[in-house]
Steps between C-alpha positions, in 0.01 A plus 500: 500500500144374554598141422810490731327356809342224289831422336673484842222279635547265202868475566437426867255228409743348245788492741281367779384218279856443379616471858225264599530263202882512507516410863249218449708356211830519694347334806367210290127567520460410129683175514314202353221714374411689179581867519179712490397687188514879497119503534517273803773710657310817438192353666692355799681827576213737407695692235457572138630284214737774393659512850528117502649497146769757600595308820526173313717670235731631776524157658582351163784756464629392835517137379231369735232437234496396141206579264471313173227464245267203558707406811381780729705646781722267697732540802862472406756297703727681742793473254311736265438775764694820483684482835648845438152648494446665845136392518579141431788501748282661766225239458757223514660637817152535662444127473501328836814294431744735338825426678636304203415791273688738735804275475481507124455877496802550727703269280424747219600790728834338587576462129403868422544737791865427587593560136286816496689619811839424343395688185373791710848526662642559153243728342280663765479879493475730805117506471494122502711478811282764665194288440682205655593720795137608534388134505761417766397807710140386473598153630688659787196712579273197484715335771403797723135473406511809275440329164338189361759219505352322201487807278844614607652162417329492162619857424859392568498200274316683218757783519780259449329351190461857366862582574614218274369704207429169326143528354435124548591516865303822545185345346511230771428767762123444498543123524752542786279745676189272471677189614701667771179606674430132567862387542595765755183444705576127497866527601431772759251280672760220524779725618278701728659821376547714186776485242866527614576866432877445553512243218310742272743776594785274375329495154468875504861553610639265234301676227605843617866379521478366142584142618295262281628185663411621856159618377429163341598312818306726731178473298543120458537472883169676561305283251694188608380543855139528379540181302632312808196624699265382229669165449469431871117543470461271196381143572765233492522292182661210685 
């Protein structure tokens, strides 16, 4: 028990360094330059070599870095990054110009969430539908200023993924939650209002009525509207 505060402090230092270096990599601060050695990183950030080594190891696992004998540590191209890692996705979404990434993320959503809703309409249990109901009620409360609109919207979409009972869809919940925090803020600023509760209610009703086709269409409509808003904000390629 005596060592617990020191252990916790070590973890905080490691994750703080992880966040600092990860964000720097994703925002391009190491482009066209040699990535620092662990000793240099430790000195720059005022932390121990063991903290630095652990942070570099975690960034390597996320696909941002590669460490090889006699070649040192190098920054990996974006194609090697683990985009399903919530830290990596958060850093990418925090970049100044992330509208294109939001479009790509919502293209993933439109491929996954309507099918998850359709599956939920076939297999969801009463507890699953109750969680969807709770998410919808939170969205309704948020419209009256009694709940957080962002958290309520996320809770609804995550509850639908869970109701699909498909472990692959369910494991996307953290990615969806992380990216929705940026996506919803972005689209709400454009629309000047929060999510359309009536459209979300259609998803809930279709799932509760065991109508996979209606659930699929209702969820696709929600995400399709988001994609239209994002496409309108992308620069023209003409």
